[in-house]
Short mmCIF file of C-alpha atoms in Angstrom, two decimals:
data_model
loop_
_atom_site.label_atom_id
_atom_site.label_comp_id
_atom_site.label_asym_id
_atom_site.label_seq_id
_atom_site.Cartn_x
_atom_site.Cartn_y
_atom_site.Cartn_z
CA GLU A 1 -77.43 101.29 10.99
CA ASP A 2 -77.97 97.53 10.69
CA LEU A 3 -81.72 97.96 10.46
CA LEU A 4 -81.42 100.66 7.80
CA ARG A 5 -78.95 98.59 5.80
CA ARG A 6 -81.19 95.51 5.76
CA ALA A 7 -84.60 97.20 5.33
CA GLN A 8 -85.85 96.58 1.80
CA GLY A 9 -89.27 97.88 0.78
CA VAL A 10 -89.94 99.19 4.29
CA LYS A 11 -90.73 102.75 5.27
CA ILE A 12 -89.06 103.94 8.44
CA ALA A 13 -89.47 107.08 10.54
CA LEU A 14 -87.25 108.20 13.37
CA ILE A 15 -88.66 109.68 16.57
CA ALA A 16 -86.44 110.50 19.53
CA PHE A 17 -88.07 110.81 22.92
CA ALA A 18 -87.29 112.28 26.29
CA ALA A 19 -89.92 114.21 28.26
CA ASP A 20 -91.42 115.01 24.83
CA PRO A 21 -91.13 113.21 21.48
CA HIS A 22 -89.11 114.78 18.69
CA MET A 23 -89.71 113.99 15.02
CA ILE A 24 -86.27 113.45 13.56
CA ASN A 25 -87.43 112.10 10.19
CA PRO A 26 -90.97 111.32 8.92
CA LEU A 27 -91.83 108.01 7.28
CA THR A 28 -89.62 107.41 4.29
CA ASP A 29 -88.07 104.67 2.22
CA ASP A 30 -84.95 106.84 1.87
CA MET A 31 -82.68 105.06 4.34
CA GLU A 32 -79.77 107.38 3.52
CA ALA A 33 -81.72 110.35 4.84
CA ILE A 34 -82.16 108.64 8.20
CA ARG A 35 -78.62 107.23 8.23
CA HIS A 36 -77.34 110.78 7.73
CA LEU A 37 -79.21 111.96 10.86
CA LEU A 38 -78.12 109.18 13.23
CA PRO A 39 -74.79 110.76 14.26
CA SER A 40 -76.61 113.90 15.40
CA LEU A 41 -78.71 112.05 18.01
CA TYR A 42 -77.42 113.03 21.45
CA THR A 43 -79.02 113.38 24.83
CA ASP A 44 -78.40 117.14 24.80
CA LEU A 45 -80.75 117.60 21.82
CA VAL A 46 -83.65 117.85 24.23
CA TYR A 47 -84.46 120.85 26.35
CA VAL A 48 -86.62 119.08 28.91
CA GLN A 49 -85.02 115.97 30.37
CA GLY A 50 -87.12 112.94 31.20
CA SER A 51 -88.25 109.79 29.52
CA ARG A 52 -91.93 109.49 28.60
CA LEU A 53 -92.76 106.91 25.95
CA SER A 54 -96.55 107.43 25.57
CA PRO A 55 -96.26 110.77 23.74
CA ALA A 56 -93.80 109.17 21.29
CA PHE A 57 -96.30 106.35 20.72
CA GLU A 58 -99.00 108.93 19.99
CA MET A 59 -96.75 110.74 17.51
CA ALA A 60 -95.92 107.47 15.76
CA SER A 61 -99.60 106.50 15.69
CA HIS A 62 -100.55 109.77 13.95
CA MET A 63 -97.81 109.20 11.40
CA LEU A 64 -98.90 105.64 10.72
CA ALA A 65 -102.60 106.56 10.46
CA SER A 66 -102.09 108.08 7.03
CA GLU A 67 -100.29 105.01 5.69
CA PRO A 68 -102.33 102.42 3.76
CA GLY A 69 -102.55 98.78 4.85
CA ASN A 70 -102.47 97.03 8.17
CA ASN A 71 -98.81 96.03 8.42
CA LYS A 72 -97.70 98.80 10.78
CA SER A 73 -95.14 98.45 13.51
CA ILE A 74 -93.24 100.52 16.01
CA LEU A 75 -89.79 99.54 17.23
CA VAL A 76 -88.78 101.14 20.51
CA ILE A 77 -85.03 101.09 21.11
CA THR A 78 -84.37 101.99 24.75
CA ASP A 79 -83.01 100.86 28.08
CA GLY A 80 -86.57 100.85 29.43
CA GLY A 81 -86.04 103.79 31.75
CA PHE A 82 -89.23 105.61 30.79
CA GLU A 83 -91.33 107.05 33.56
CA ASP A 84 -94.93 107.40 32.40
CA ALA A 85 -97.50 105.01 33.83
CA SER A 86 -99.72 105.24 30.72
CA THR A 87 -97.25 103.41 28.47
CA ILE A 88 -98.95 100.00 28.75
CA THR A 89 -102.41 101.49 28.21
CA THR A 90 -101.16 103.37 25.14
CA ALA A 91 -99.47 100.22 23.79
CA ARG A 92 -102.75 98.30 24.11
CA LYS A 93 -104.63 101.13 22.38
CA LEU A 94 -102.21 101.04 19.45
CA ALA A 95 -102.42 97.24 19.26
CA SER A 96 -106.21 97.58 18.95
CA LYS A 97 -105.51 99.75 15.87
CA SER A 98 -103.36 96.91 14.40
CA ILE A 99 -100.09 98.67 15.22
CA VAL A 100 -97.61 96.16 16.59
CA ILE A 101 -95.02 97.35 19.10
CA HIS A 102 -91.65 95.65 19.33
CA THR A 103 -89.07 96.65 21.91
CA MET A 104 -85.30 96.39 21.70
CA GLY A 105 -83.42 96.58 24.98
CA ILE A 106 -80.04 98.27 25.07
CA GLY A 107 -77.55 98.49 27.89
CA SER A 108 -76.78 96.27 30.84
CA THR A 109 -78.66 95.43 34.01
CA GLU A 110 -75.69 96.77 36.02
CA GLY A 111 -76.05 100.15 34.32
CA ALA A 112 -73.64 102.95 33.49
CA PRO A 113 -73.60 106.75 33.72
CA VAL A 114 -75.00 108.59 30.70
CA LYS A 115 -72.74 111.04 28.84
CA ASP A 116 -73.70 114.03 26.72
CA ALA A 117 -72.24 114.88 23.29
CA LYS A 118 -69.20 116.50 24.95
CA GLY A 119 -68.39 113.42 27.01
CA ASN A 120 -69.59 114.88 30.30
CA PHE A 121 -71.72 112.80 32.63
CA ILE A 122 -75.34 113.94 32.80
CA LYS A 123 -76.67 114.81 36.23
CA GLN A 124 -80.24 115.25 37.38
CA ASN A 125 -80.86 116.99 40.72
CA GLY A 126 -77.13 116.72 41.41
CA ALA A 127 -76.95 112.94 40.95
CA LEU A 128 -75.49 111.04 38.01
CA VAL A 129 -78.07 109.70 35.57
CA ILE A 130 -77.56 105.94 35.40
CA SER A 131 -78.93 103.97 32.45
CA LYS A 132 -79.89 100.38 33.33
CA LEU A 133 -81.57 97.86 31.07
CA GLU A 134 -85.09 97.20 32.34
CA ALA A 135 -85.88 94.15 30.21
CA GLU A 136 -89.01 93.10 32.13
CA LYS A 137 -90.59 96.51 31.55
CA LEU A 138 -89.79 96.28 27.82
CA LYS A 139 -91.21 92.75 27.64
CA GLU A 140 -94.41 94.04 29.22
CA VAL A 141 -94.69 96.86 26.65
CA SER A 142 -94.08 94.55 23.69
CA LYS A 143 -96.59 92.03 25.05
CA ALA A 144 -99.23 94.77 25.44
CA GLY A 145 -98.41 95.92 21.91
CA GLY A 146 -98.67 92.42 20.40
CA GLY A 147 -94.98 92.39 19.51
CA HIS A 148 -91.70 90.91 20.63
CA TYR A 149 -88.88 91.91 22.92
CA ILE A 150 -85.41 91.72 21.39
CA LYS A 151 -82.14 92.24 23.26
CA ALA A 152 -79.78 94.46 21.29
CA HIS A 153 -76.82 92.53 19.94
CA TYR A 154 -73.44 93.68 18.64
CA SER A 155 -74.09 91.84 15.35
CA ASP A 156 -77.06 92.47 13.07
CA ARG A 157 -78.98 89.55 14.63
CA ASP A 158 -81.39 91.94 16.39
CA SER A 159 -82.17 93.79 13.15
CA ARG A 160 -82.82 90.52 11.33
CA VAL A 161 -85.32 89.48 14.01
CA VAL A 162 -87.21 92.77 13.67
CA LEU A 163 -87.31 92.63 9.87
CA ASP A 164 -88.30 88.95 9.90
CA GLN A 165 -91.26 89.87 12.11
CA LEU A 166 -92.31 92.58 9.62
CA ALA A 167 -91.98 90.16 6.70
CA ALA A 168 -94.01 87.47 8.47
CA ARG A 169 -96.78 89.96 9.19
CA ALA A 170 -96.76 91.15 5.56
CA GLU A 171 -97.09 87.55 4.37
CA ALA A 172 -100.02 86.98 6.74
CA GLU A 173 -101.72 90.13 5.40
CA GLN A 174 -101.25 88.91 1.82
CA ALA A 175 -102.65 85.48 2.71
CA LYS A 176 -105.80 87.15 4.13
CA LYS A 177 -106.36 88.94 0.80
CA HIS A 178 -106.31 85.70 -1.21
#
């Protein structure tokens, strides 16, 4: 919400990911369209549980390929609990295409059980699914993607950091043209 409220002149898409990525909203400057969809994002939207980030990166990359200019970024908002080993390789590949990857860590290092839309705890193979912040993994992804790691904050400080990074990159692109 904070990011959408503060984003001026920025196009944003929304991709949810689990075992597979899901396009929630394509690139748009209509922040109300995305804001309208946020309350419908629940863990039970996906049919195949898991957490693979590389396919979501690929989906985002295809979306960004059709956009003009070189100021393209991906913001991953997660606890870092993704499982695929190819994430770092994919992040480097996108960085080589001038797509910067920022990560925003949510949750705590102690962790907590994950609930579905009905308030029930999610289980996998009979055990509770525990979400723990894996900040070091997220820092590694953002480093490979040429971006920054940001810890989610209850204020809009995290959103300001992300948008400031986009603005700085846009200014650098403009300076190259002159």
